[in-house]
Tab-separated table of C-alpha atoms and ligand atoms in Angstrom:
chain	number	residue	atom	x	y	z
A	4	MET	CA	14.843	28.516	32.000
A	5	ARG	CA	11.274	28.101	30.778
A	6	ILE	CA	10.716	25.197	28.443
A	7	GLY	CA	7.513	24.464	26.554
A	8	MET	CA	6.537	20.929	25.637
A	9	LEU	CA	3.872	19.552	23.324
A	10	THR	CA	2.767	16.232	21.869
A	11	GLY	CA	1.559	16.387	18.256
A	12	GLY	CA	0.154	13.990	15.666
A	13	GLY	CA	-1.362	10.626	16.471
A	14	ASP	CA	-0.800	9.415	20.019
A	15	CYS	CA	1.362	6.480	20.967
A	16	PRO	CA	2.080	4.429	24.109
A	17	GLY	CA	5.071	5.953	25.935
A	18	LEU	CA	4.283	9.662	25.403
A	19	ASN	CA	3.649	10.151	29.111
A	20	ALA	CA	6.947	8.490	29.977
A	21	VAL	CA	8.718	11.046	27.735
A	22	ILE	CA	6.792	13.966	29.272
A	23	ARG	CA	7.749	12.737	32.743
A	24	ALA	CA	11.431	12.226	31.904
A	25	VAL	CA	11.819	15.627	30.184
A	26	THR	CA	10.114	17.416	33.071
A	27	LYS	CA	11.941	15.660	35.900
A	28	SER	CA	15.343	15.960	34.183
A	29	LEU	CA	14.896	19.684	33.524
A	30	ILE	CA	13.637	20.410	37.037
A	31	ARG	CA	16.308	18.367	38.774
A	32	GLN	CA	19.221	19.468	36.610
A	33	CYS	CA	18.577	23.184	36.321
A	34	GLY	CA	15.393	24.034	38.190
A	35	ALA	CA	13.667	24.828	34.897
A	36	GLU	CA	10.005	25.717	34.664
A	37	VAL	CA	8.222	23.408	32.274
A	38	ILE	CA	5.089	24.553	30.481
A	39	GLY	CA	2.804	21.903	29.024
A	40	ILE	CA	1.040	22.962	25.820
A	41	GLU	CA	-2.352	21.327	25.377
A	42	ASP	CA	-3.416	19.433	22.244
A	43	GLY	CA	-0.240	19.971	20.233
A	44	PHE	CA	-0.042	23.117	18.125
A	45	LEU	CA	-3.698	23.774	18.855
A	46	GLY	CA	-2.659	24.838	22.370
A	47	LEU	CA	-0.284	27.425	20.898
A	48	ILE	CA	-2.975	28.660	18.522
A	49	GLU	CA	-5.739	28.792	21.141
A	50	ARG	CA	-3.449	29.837	24.010
A	51	ARG	CA	-3.968	26.815	26.224
A	52	VAL	CA	-1.029	25.869	28.422
A	53	ARG	CA	-0.449	24.674	31.982
A	54	PRO	CA	2.573	24.331	34.221
A	55	LEU	CA	4.127	20.882	34.560
A	56	GLY	CA	5.762	20.275	37.912
A	57	TRP	CA	7.055	17.204	39.701
A	58	ASP	CA	3.566	16.293	40.957
A	59	GLU	CA	1.875	16.676	37.581
A	60	VAL	CA	4.185	14.113	36.005
A	61	SER	CA	4.334	11.641	38.880
A	62	GLY	CA	2.542	8.354	38.378
A	63	ILE	CA	2.260	8.612	34.586
A	64	LEU	CA	5.250	6.481	33.533
A	65	ALA	CA	3.167	3.405	32.785
A	66	THR	CA	0.062	5.041	31.346
A	67	GLY	CA	-0.970	5.140	27.678
A	68	GLY	CA	-2.046	8.257	25.748
A	69	THR	CA	-0.734	11.734	26.527
A	70	ILE	CA	-1.689	13.862	29.537
A	71	LEU	CA	-1.217	16.931	27.325
A	72	GLY	CA	-3.600	15.827	24.594
A	73	THR	CA	-2.688	15.964	20.920
A	74	SER	CA	-3.956	17.147	17.565
A	75	ASN	CA	-2.955	16.052	14.100
A	76	THR	CA	-4.752	18.735	12.143
A	77	ALA	CA	-3.622	21.987	13.796
A	78	SER	CA	-0.905	23.775	11.816
A	79	PRO	CA	0.122	27.370	12.662
A	80	PHE	CA	0.930	27.826	8.962
A	81	ALA	CA	-2.534	26.827	7.733
A	82	TRP	CA	-5.158	27.215	10.406
A	83	ARG	CA	-8.689	27.472	9.054
A	84	GLY	CA	-7.332	28.890	5.814
A	85	ARG	CA	-4.971	31.381	7.523
A	86	ASP	CA	-1.286	31.523	8.410
A	87	VAL	CA	-1.291	32.263	12.163
A	88	SER	CA	2.417	31.578	12.713
A	89	ALA	CA	3.140	35.222	13.673
A	90	GLU	CA	0.524	35.055	16.472
A	91	VAL	CA	1.918	31.710	17.635
A	92	VAL	CA	5.465	33.106	17.717
A	93	ALA	CA	4.236	36.144	19.687
A	94	TYR	CA	2.526	33.802	22.173
A	95	GLN	CA	5.720	31.763	22.625
A	96	ARG	CA	7.557	35.017	23.452
A	97	GLU	CA	4.764	36.138	25.790
A	98	LEU	CA	5.083	32.849	27.671
A	99	GLY	CA	8.801	33.577	28.040
A	100	LEU	CA	9.805	30.248	26.529
A	101	ASP	CA	13.470	29.549	25.872
A	102	ALA	CA	12.888	26.368	23.904
A	103	LEU	CA	10.228	23.924	22.798
A	104	VAL	CA	10.418	20.162	23.250
A	105	THR	CA	8.309	18.714	20.441
A	106	ILE	CA	7.261	15.102	20.764
A	107	GLY	CA	5.810	14.041	17.442
A	108	GLY	CA	6.258	12.588	14.012
A	109	ASP	CA	8.177	14.024	11.136
A	110	GLY	CA	5.443	16.588	10.361
A	111	THR	CA	5.157	17.871	13.943
A	112	MET	CA	8.918	18.221	14.405
A	113	THR	CA	9.377	19.951	11.055
A	114	MET	CA	6.577	22.384	11.910
A	115	ALA	CA	8.241	23.267	15.228
A	116	ALA	CA	11.585	23.819	13.486
A	117	ARG	CA	9.872	26.042	10.890
A	118	LEU	CA	8.336	28.131	13.679
A	119	GLY	CA	11.870	28.657	15.019
A	120	GLU	CA	12.933	29.909	11.586
A	121	VAL	CA	10.180	32.558	11.516
A	122	GLY	CA	11.127	33.995	14.906
A	123	GLY	CA	9.832	31.348	17.292
A	124	VAL	CA	11.852	29.623	19.993
A	125	PRO	CA	14.363	26.904	19.104
A	126	MET	CA	13.269	23.299	19.373
A	127	VAL	CA	14.386	19.800	20.225
A	128	GLY	CA	12.424	16.855	18.801
A	129	VAL	CA	11.502	13.462	20.196
A	130	PRO	CA	10.380	11.017	17.479
A	131	LYS	CA	7.020	9.369	17.997
A	132	THR	CA	5.105	6.836	15.959
A	133	ILE	CA	3.980	3.264	16.418
A	134	ASP	CA	4.903	2.746	12.747
A	135	ASN	CA	8.649	2.906	13.609
A	136	ASP	CA	9.350	4.636	10.303
A	137	ILE	CA	11.224	7.787	11.311
A	138	ALA	CA	14.420	8.177	9.331
A	139	GLY	CA	17.667	8.241	11.288
A	140	CYS	CA	16.160	6.361	14.221
A	141	GLU	CA	16.161	2.588	14.513
A	142	ARG	CA	13.373	2.352	17.099
A	143	SER	CA	10.555	4.687	18.137
A	144	PHE	CA	8.782	4.110	21.436
A	145	GLY	CA	5.252	2.732	21.097
A	146	PHE	CA	6.305	0.292	18.397
A	147	ASP	CA	7.102	-2.513	20.839
A	148	THR	CA	3.694	-2.068	22.475
A	149	ALA	CA	1.910	-2.119	19.113
A	150	VAL	CA	3.786	-5.255	18.063
A	151	ALA	CA	2.838	-6.957	21.355
A	152	THR	CA	-0.847	-6.048	20.813
A	153	VAL	CA	-0.881	-7.330	17.234
A	154	THR	CA	0.996	-10.500	18.180
A	155	GLU	CA	-1.598	-11.270	20.832
A	156	ALA	CA	-4.394	-10.585	18.336
A	157	LEU	CA	-2.824	-12.985	15.816
A	158	GLU	CA	-2.625	-15.700	18.456
A	159	ARG	CA	-6.249	-15.186	19.437
A	160	VAL	CA	-7.387	-15.227	15.835
A	161	GLU	CA	-5.368	-18.387	15.247
A	162	THR	CA	-7.295	-20.526	17.752
A	163	THR	CA	-10.666	-19.549	16.341
A	164	GLY	CA	-9.401	-19.827	12.757
A	165	GLN	CA	-8.172	-23.324	13.563
A	166	SER	CA	-11.544	-24.346	15.053
A	167	HIS	CA	-13.480	-23.208	11.997
A	168	GLY	CA	-10.934	-24.004	9.307
A	169	ARG	CA	-10.937	-20.432	8.070
A	170	VAL	CA	-8.522	-18.034	6.431
A	171	MET	CA	-8.136	-15.250	8.991
A	172	ILE	CA	-6.851	-11.858	7.829
A	173	VAL	CA	-5.581	-9.414	10.461
A	174	GLU	CA	-5.017	-5.827	9.281
A	175	THR	CA	-2.465	-3.707	11.149
A	176	MET	CA	-1.572	-0.021	11.047
A	177	GLY	CA	1.480	1.080	9.098
A	178	ARG	CA	0.813	3.735	6.534
A	179	TYR	CA	3.923	3.514	4.375
A	180	ALA	CA	6.085	1.171	6.436
A	181	GLY	CA	5.274	-2.432	7.222
A	182	TRP	CA	7.347	-2.822	10.399
A	183	ILE	CA	4.356	-3.617	12.624
A	184	ALA	CA	2.936	-6.221	10.230
A	185	LEU	CA	6.385	-7.705	9.681
A	186	GLU	CA	7.500	-8.036	13.308
A	187	ALA	CA	4.105	-8.993	14.730
A	188	GLY	CA	3.562	-11.359	11.804
A	189	LEU	CA	6.849	-13.087	12.581
A	190	ALA	CA	6.246	-13.131	16.340
A	191	GLY	CA	2.657	-14.317	15.949
A	192	GLY	CA	3.527	-17.028	13.433
A	193	ALA	CA	1.468	-15.622	10.550
A	194	ASP	CA	1.532	-17.816	7.431
A	195	VAL	CA	1.430	-14.853	5.035
A	196	ILE	CA	2.744	-11.334	5.780
A	197	LEU	CA	1.898	-8.476	3.419
A	198	LEU	CA	3.615	-5.083	3.580
A	199	PRO	CA	3.165	-1.691	1.899
A	200	GLU	CA	6.721	-2.008	0.576
A	201	MET	CA	5.944	-5.079	-1.536
A	202	ASP	CA	2.904	-5.392	-3.810
A	203	TYR	CA	1.034	-8.649	-3.312
A	204	ASP	CA	-0.200	-11.179	-5.838
A	205	VAL	CA	-3.594	-12.762	-5.075
A	206	PRO	CA	-3.099	-16.116	-6.908
A	207	THR	CA	0.186	-16.659	-5.014
A	208	ILE	CA	-1.501	-16.037	-1.647
A	209	ALA	CA	-4.424	-18.248	-2.687
A	210	ALA	CA	-2.033	-21.082	-3.544
A	211	THR	CA	-0.585	-20.932	-0.018
A	212	CYS	CA	-4.070	-20.933	1.528
A	213	ARG	CA	-5.143	-23.912	-0.607
A	214	ARG	CA	-2.074	-25.910	0.396
A	215	ARG	CA	-2.883	-25.189	4.019
A	216	GLU	CA	-6.593	-26.013	3.482
A	217	GLU	CA	-5.502	-29.570	2.699
A	218	ARG	CA	-3.101	-29.970	5.615
A	219	GLN	CA	-3.632	-27.506	8.504
A	220	ARG	CA	-7.159	-26.363	7.547
A	221	TYR	CA	-6.557	-22.720	8.441
A	222	THR	CA	-4.302	-19.807	7.401
A	223	ILE	CA	-3.339	-16.611	9.216
A	224	ILE	CA	-2.578	-13.549	7.084
A	225	CYS	CA	-1.111	-10.387	8.601
A	226	ILE	CA	-1.431	-7.358	6.318
A	227	GLY	CA	-0.260	-3.767	6.845
A	228	GLU	CA	-2.931	-1.152	6.033
A	229	GLY	CA	-0.764	0.376	3.304
A	230	ALA	CA	-0.327	-2.879	1.347
A	231	LYS	CA	-1.871	-3.255	-2.107
A	232	GLN	CA	-2.109	-5.601	-5.038
A	233	SER	CA	0.257	-4.683	-7.867
A	234	GLY	CA	-1.397	-2.173	-10.147
A	235	ASP	CA	-3.879	-1.076	-7.444
A	236	ARG	CA	-3.935	2.000	-5.216
A	237	GLN	CA	-3.818	1.928	-1.404
A	238	THR	CA	-7.224	1.384	0.242
A	239	VAL	CA	-8.515	4.731	1.455
A	240	GLN	CA	-11.152	4.832	4.181
A	241	ALA	CA	-11.701	8.600	4.124
A	242	HIS	CA	-10.285	11.863	2.812
A	243	VAL	CA	-9.217	14.275	5.554
A	244	PRO	CA	-8.913	17.820	4.197
A	245	GLY	CA	-6.540	20.057	6.157
A	246	SER	CA	-4.635	17.147	7.691
A	247	PRO	CA	-0.931	16.554	7.045
A	248	ASP	CA	-2.043	13.012	6.093
A	249	PRO	CA	-4.744	13.862	3.535
A	250	VAL	CA	-6.116	10.316	3.420
A	251	ARG	CA	-7.082	7.894	6.175
A	252	LEU	CA	-6.071	4.369	5.241
A	253	GLY	CA	-7.818	1.204	6.353
A	254	GLY	CA	-9.850	-1.617	4.905
A	255	VAL	CA	-7.338	-3.421	2.705
A	256	GLY	CA	-8.031	-6.521	4.816
A	257	HIS	CA	-11.621	-6.474	3.522
A	258	VAL	CA	-10.424	-5.872	-0.039
A	259	LEU	CA	-8.107	-8.872	0.227
A	260	ARG	CA	-10.955	-11.013	1.593
A	261	GLU	CA	-13.046	-10.245	-1.513
A	262	GLN	CA	-10.080	-10.936	-3.775
A	263	LEU	CA	-9.214	-14.267	-2.127
A	264	GLN	CA	-12.609	-15.811	-1.463
A	265	PRO	CA	-13.338	-16.926	-5.067
A	266	TYR	CA	-10.165	-19.042	-5.042
A	267	LEU	CA	-10.920	-20.913	-1.810
A	268	ASN	CA	-13.290	-23.449	-0.279
A	269	SER	CA	-12.802	-22.237	3.270
A	270	GLU	CA	-14.361	-19.039	4.516
A	271	VAL	CA	-12.178	-15.900	4.591
A	272	ARG	CA	-12.681	-13.463	7.495
A	273	THR	CA	-11.062	-10.113	8.325
A	274	THR	CA	-10.257	-8.326	11.584
A	275	VAL	CA	-9.106	-4.703	11.348
A	276	LEU	CA	-7.231	-3.850	14.554
A	277	GLY	CA	-7.157	-0.054	14.128
A	278	HIS	CA	-6.598	2.112	17.193
A	279	VAL	CA	-6.385	-0.862	19.549
A	280	GLN	CA	-2.728	-0.815	18.459
A	281	ARG	CA	-2.162	2.772	19.585
A	282	GLY	CA	-3.965	2.563	22.909
A	283	GLY	CA	-3.138	1.014	26.252
A	284	ASP	CA	-0.139	1.070	28.538
A	285	PRO	CA	3.384	0.926	27.108
A	286	THR	CA	5.438	-2.243	27.476
A	287	PRO	CA	8.447	-2.144	29.845
A	288	TYR	CA	10.740	-1.772	26.794
A	289	ASP	CA	8.806	1.298	25.603
A	290	ARG	CA	8.762	2.843	29.093
A	291	VAL	CA	12.551	2.573	29.251
A	292	LEU	CA	13.125	3.800	25.692
A	293	ALA	CA	10.741	6.737	26.189
A	294	THR	CA	12.490	7.629	29.453
A	295	ARG	CA	15.897	7.553	27.750
A	296	TYR	CA	14.573	9.771	24.939
A	297	GLY	CA	13.036	12.235	27.380
A	298	HIS	CA	16.231	12.468	29.398
A	299	LYS	CA	18.304	12.974	26.256
A	300	ALA	CA	15.940	15.695	25.004
A	301	ALA	CA	16.473	17.560	28.283
A	302	GLN	CA	20.260	17.226	27.860
A	303	LEU	CA	20.045	18.703	24.342
A	304	VAL	CA	18.038	21.648	25.671
A	305	LEU	CA	20.537	22.236	28.483
A	306	ALA	CA	23.456	22.042	26.031
A	307	GLY	CA	21.708	24.425	23.603
A	308	GLN	CA	21.812	21.834	20.837
A	309	PHE	CA	18.689	22.871	18.999
A	310	GLY	CA	17.164	21.693	15.729
A	311	GLN	CA	18.040	18.137	16.749
A	312	MET	CA	15.915	15.022	17.167
A	313	VAL	CA	16.873	12.397	19.728
A	314	ALA	CA	17.401	9.005	18.129
A	315	LEU	CA	18.420	5.443	18.852
A	316	GLN	CA	21.301	4.411	16.633
A	317	ASN	CA	23.185	1.141	17.076
A	318	GLY	CA	21.516	0.770	20.461
A	319	GLN	CA	22.852	4.124	21.694
A	320	ILE	CA	20.813	7.255	22.343
A	321	GLY	CA	22.128	10.136	20.254
A	322	SER	CA	20.655	12.837	18.082
A	323	VAL	CA	20.366	13.832	14.424
A	324	PRO	CA	19.562	17.206	12.806
A	325	ILE	CA	15.820	17.473	12.079
A	326	ALA	CA	16.645	18.789	8.589
A	327	GLN	CA	18.415	15.518	7.831
A	328	VAL	CA	15.354	13.357	8.532
A	329	ALA	CA	12.517	15.632	7.370
A	330	ASN	CA	10.240	14.182	4.679
A	331	THR	CA	12.019	10.837	4.587
A	332	GLN	CA	10.776	7.522	5.881
A	333	ARG	CA	12.508	4.430	7.162
A	334	THR	CA	10.702	1.654	5.335
A	335	VAL	CA	11.305	-2.089	5.370
A	336	PRO	CA	14.209	-2.671	2.946
B	11	LIG	O1	1.239	7.182	11.902
B	11	LIG	C1	0.730	6.342	12.850
B	11	LIG	C2	-0.621	5.813	12.473
B	11	LIG	O2	-0.998	4.959	13.484
B	11	LIG	C3	-0.692	5.154	11.077
B	11	LIG	O3	-0.241	3.836	11.072
B	11	LIG	C4	-2.138	5.297	10.744
B	11	LIG	O4	-2.366	5.278	9.357
B	11	LIG	C5	-2.473	6.629	11.324
B	11	LIG	O5	-1.596	6.836	12.396
B	11	LIG	C6	-3.918	6.756	11.775
B	11	LIG	O6	-4.104	8.025	12.286
B	11	LIG	P1	-5.525	8.574	12.778
B	11	LIG	O7	-5.708	8.129	14.186
B	11	LIG	O8	-5.386	10.039	12.689
B	11	LIG	O9	-6.556	8.023	11.872
């Protein structure tokens, strides 16, 4: 067997643990050859691959990022204004691939499945996002690491906020789902938690800050990047033509600072955490979860169960059809 593997979309702590587990399981269980595709679909478009053997994936369990590289703008169906899917399919055949393990978000997995439908090799998906918002899957690897990073940031911001008697706003990632802000906000003892799922009301937040001004002197606010005041639009940092996510979010923490300051005596300050949340080594929980996902993906390939995404459901590793989860998000209820 020859199995291709790629990581697509934004990176996430634990990708290397998945790559390692898929490779070692396939080699040990059936002596498969594993081909690593560089930079997501870009590697299939630009014909950049390399073999992944036991040695190539040793020592990467605990490392952040992805040894294969990733891209979140390369689509075989719209590459520099052209549909190059036929060339990509021909390249998959030329490589002699039997299947493709696709580690990515909803968009990446759907793209791989679509390639299969137009003559490409069948695929198995491994869900990836720090946002933890993939439908049909109660926990994606990388989320625990992101929550740990944000929790630590909230604690650090708290001591300085306390010293200066300030309102400290910490902005987290989380495009449409507020899981990171919610869980880190709870774990880090934030006084106000604002999510994309629930529009906020400035006077209500200001009232909380004023109450705390009188007693504790400081307030910690944890806000997901996708949150907004009712009636407003999400805060867009940049437009990204050609990307599956056409807008880059970020900056709502600054917007909220401007909105809140007129109501308060104490100074309001904002920290936008950004990619700090996606970088660094995965937590032990994420290393284990990613390893379980990688092993399961290899089992699906060996069993010929294609078009499936591995998923954690009720604490058990199983799988769901990609078609069932495409274009849906698991948001905070
Ligand atoms: O989807 C994961 C995520 O981290 C989002 O929370 C965030 O909006 C986005 O990726 C940022 O992606 P990029 O690194 O491409 O700006």
